[in-house]
Amino acid sequence: MALPLTSGPLTPFKWPNRKRKSDHRKTKTRRSRRRYLAWLRQMTLCGVLQISLYRRMPLKSISRLWGRFNQVDLPVFLRRPLIGLYVWLFGCDLQEALEQDLRSYRNLGEFFRRQLREDVRPVDETHLLTSPSDGKVLYHGQVKNGILEQVKGVTYSLRGFLGPQTWDRSIPELTSTSQDLMHQPDDVYQKSLRLRPGNELHHCIIYLAPGDYHRFHSPTTWTVEHRRHFPGELLSVNPGVARWIQGLFNFNERAVYTGQWEHGFFSMSAVGATNVGSIKIYCDQELETNIHGKQPQNTFFDKHFPQPVTVRKGDMFGEFNLGSTIVLIFEAPHGFQFKVNEGDKIKFGRPLGSTA
């Protein structure tokens, strides 16, 4: 059967204009990307503004006032209800305290610095490192390229935290605002620590909450050779804030003690925080923290111990008022492993790390 013939000129077939649809999709994608980037910039600016405003708050003055309040002696009849309220709010374990009668603590400061019974914290002797305090492990791991993590994904600089490597100076005391902090690359700084062949650099951060035991101890046997005090700020070191402020530990006041242990370089740092009225170190009575007056950024005060101080594993090293953070930075042989996980609650004297 013959097909009917069409009348009029033939119209050539045209395929759909896929290019135009593709261009439309690309335009839409670009527009969405621009909106996202604009939103991201806005959120970043808001975050920077919030951090800037937060850092401008008079946190050091507030902390000094809180410290004075903590030292006000309470009437005997008020000690049990007021300190008991604190015990209830923060879940303090009175059964571990050397003195369990709340009426024996003259003020809140004495309760913060309470001693423990000797039998409740046996110090592990089978591992290289034990926990220096009660608290929560915020982060631990190997230091690479001079960068440390304060919590997962939020970093700070090893160079900025420890400061210039002038620990071997023979000058007993030195005040400095060295610009070396700003110019030396982080990876070069780490290499200049001159670790022993085969060793690696590690770090661990332990956060002490208000309800924790507030004294801290030596995590291993080592010799203290130098102290560097950064006056700094007193921002909160709560894990939520640590996730919010990049480089938090480089901003805050801290006392950095450096020396040697059996495997080389070792440092233990007490980091101040909001409402931490003072940091006391038993082998360094000259240390004064939370002093009046604002210091220029990167200011630090050095003290070189003429005779290195040997502290043994488990020895009491210092104490906080209220709560704060301990940072350990040390070299260890290849194969060193931490025996805790991030986020774990840990007690003073329990295993922290050892070789495999």
PDB file of N, CA and C in Angstrom, residues 86 92 111-114 133-134 208-216 282 318-324:
ATOM      1  N   TYR A  86      27.086  22.797  95.789  1.00  0.00           N
ATOM      2  CA  TYR A  86      28.095  22.667  94.733  1.00  0.00           C
ATOM      3  C   TYR A  86      28.368  21.180  94.438  1.00  0.00           C
ATOM      4  N   CYS A  92      30.341  15.911  92.532  1.00  0.00           N
ATOM      5  CA  CYS A  92      31.611  15.598  93.200  1.00  0.00           C
ATOM      6  C   CYS A  92      31.455  14.327  94.045  1.00  0.00           C
ATOM      7  N   PHE A 111      37.664  23.648  99.227  1.00  0.00           N
ATOM      8  CA  PHE A 111      37.012  22.443  98.722  1.00  0.00           C
ATOM      9  C   PHE A 111      37.480  22.122  97.300  1.00  0.00           C
ATOM     10  N   PHE A 112      37.646  23.161  96.448  1.00  0.00           N
ATOM     11  CA  PHE A 112      38.138  22.924  95.090  1.00  0.00           C
ATOM     12  C   PHE A 112      39.478  22.186  95.128  1.00  0.00           C
ATOM     13  N   ARG A 113      40.314  22.565  96.092  1.00  0.00           N
ATOM     14  CA  ARG A 113      41.677  22.016  96.154  1.00  0.00           C
ATOM     15  C   ARG A 113      41.788  20.839  97.122  1.00  0.00           C
ATOM     16  N   ARG A 114      40.678  20.209  97.391  1.00  0.00           N
ATOM     17  CA  ARG A 114      40.654  19.111  98.352  1.00  0.00           C
ATOM     18  C   ARG A 114      41.625  17.993  97.954  1.00  0.00           C
ATOM     19  N   SER A 133      45.769  13.975  85.933  1.00  0.00           N
ATOM     20  CA  SER A 133      44.628  14.539  86.665  1.00  0.00           C
ATOM     21  C   SER A 133      43.362  13.764  86.345  1.00  0.00           C
ATOM     22  N   ASP A 134      42.323  14.068  87.092  1.00  0.00           N
ATOM     23  CA  ASP A 134      40.984  13.651  86.689  1.00  0.00           C
ATOM     24  C   ASP A 134      40.538  14.563  85.551  1.00  0.00           C
ATOM     25  N   LEU A 208      39.679  19.578  82.846  1.00  0.00           N
ATOM     26  CA  LEU A 208      39.161  19.385  84.197  1.00  0.00           C
ATOM     27  C   LEU A 208      37.860  20.167  84.344  1.00  0.00           C
ATOM     28  N   ALA A 209      36.771  19.480  84.572  1.00  0.00           N
ATOM     29  CA  ALA A 209      35.474  20.121  84.777  1.00  0.00           C
ATOM     30  C   ALA A 209      35.380  20.626  86.218  1.00  0.00           C
ATOM     31  N   PRO A 210      34.432  21.527  86.507  1.00  0.00           N
ATOM     32  CA  PRO A 210      34.318  22.080  87.861  1.00  0.00           C
ATOM     33  C   PRO A 210      34.174  21.035  88.960  1.00  0.00           C
ATOM     34  N   GLY A 211      33.580  19.893  88.661  1.00  0.00           N
ATOM     35  CA  GLY A 211      33.384  18.889  89.705  1.00  0.00           C
ATOM     36  C   GLY A 211      34.559  17.949  89.899  1.00  0.00           C
ATOM     37  N   ASP A 212      35.586  18.049  89.048  1.00  0.00           N
ATOM     38  CA  ASP A 212      36.725  17.136  89.136  1.00  0.00           C
ATOM     39  C   ASP A 212      37.665  17.501  90.289  1.00  0.00           C
ATOM     40  N   TYR A 213      38.474  16.539  90.673  1.00  0.00           N
ATOM     41  CA  TYR A 213      39.591  16.748  91.592  1.00  0.00           C
ATOM     42  C   TYR A 213      40.543  17.757  90.936  1.00  0.00           C
ATOM     43  N   HIS A 214      40.896  18.845  91.644  1.00  0.00           N
ATOM     44  CA  HIS A 214      41.564  19.979  91.014  1.00  0.00           C
ATOM     45  C   HIS A 214      43.080  20.026  91.163  1.00  0.00           C
ATOM     46  N   ARG A 215      43.649  19.045  91.815  1.00  0.00           N
ATOM     47  CA  ARG A 215      45.114  18.980  91.860  1.00  0.00           C
ATOM     48  C   ARG A 215      45.579  18.130  90.679  1.00  0.00           C
ATOM     49  N   PHE A 216      46.804  18.417  90.225  1.00  0.00           N
ATOM     50  CA  PHE A 216      47.347  17.599  89.138  1.00  0.00           C
ATOM     51  C   PHE A 216      48.753  17.143  89.498  1.00  0.00           C
ATOM     52  N   TYR A 282      53.846  23.659  92.768  1.00  0.00           N
ATOM     53  CA  TYR A 282      54.516  23.454  94.040  1.00  0.00           C
ATOM     54  C   TYR A 282      56.027  23.663  93.976  1.00  0.00           C
ATOM     55  N   GLY A 318      50.810  20.526  90.956  1.00  0.00           N
ATOM     56  CA  GLY A 318      50.181  21.835  91.107  1.00  0.00           C
ATOM     57  C   GLY A 318      48.693  21.707  91.330  1.00  0.00           C
ATOM     58  N   GLU A 319      47.998  22.866  91.286  1.00  0.00           N
ATOM     59  CA  GLU A 319      46.555  22.876  91.517  1.00  0.00           C
ATOM     60  C   GLU A 319      45.915  24.061  90.810  1.00  0.00           C
ATOM     61  N   PHE A 320      44.639  23.896  90.459  1.00  0.00           N
ATOM     62  CA  PHE A 320      43.808  24.946  89.872  1.00  0.00           C
ATOM     63  C   PHE A 320      42.770  25.388  90.884  1.00  0.00           C
ATOM     64  N   ASN A 321      42.275  26.595  90.691  1.00  0.00           N
ATOM     65  CA  ASN A 321      41.023  26.985  91.328  1.00  0.00           C
ATOM     66  C   ASN A 321      39.915  26.795  90.308  1.00  0.00           C
ATOM     67  N   LEU A 322      38.940  26.018  90.645  1.00  0.00           N
ATOM     68  CA  LEU A 322      37.770  25.666  89.833  1.00  0.00           C
ATOM     69  C   LEU A 322      38.079  24.586  88.808  1.00  0.00           C
ATOM     70  N   GLY A 323      38.565  24.896  87.619  1.00  0.00           N
ATOM     71  CA  GLY A 323      38.823  23.844  86.631  1.00  0.00           C
ATOM     72  C   GLY A 323      39.538  24.420  85.440  1.00  0.00           C
ATOM     73  N   SER A 324      40.242  23.605  84.699  1.00  0.00           N
ATOM     74  CA  SER A 324      40.958  24.098  83.519  1.00  0.00           C
ATOM     75  C   SER A 324      41.465  22.930  82.699  1.00  0.00           C
TER      76      SER A 324
END
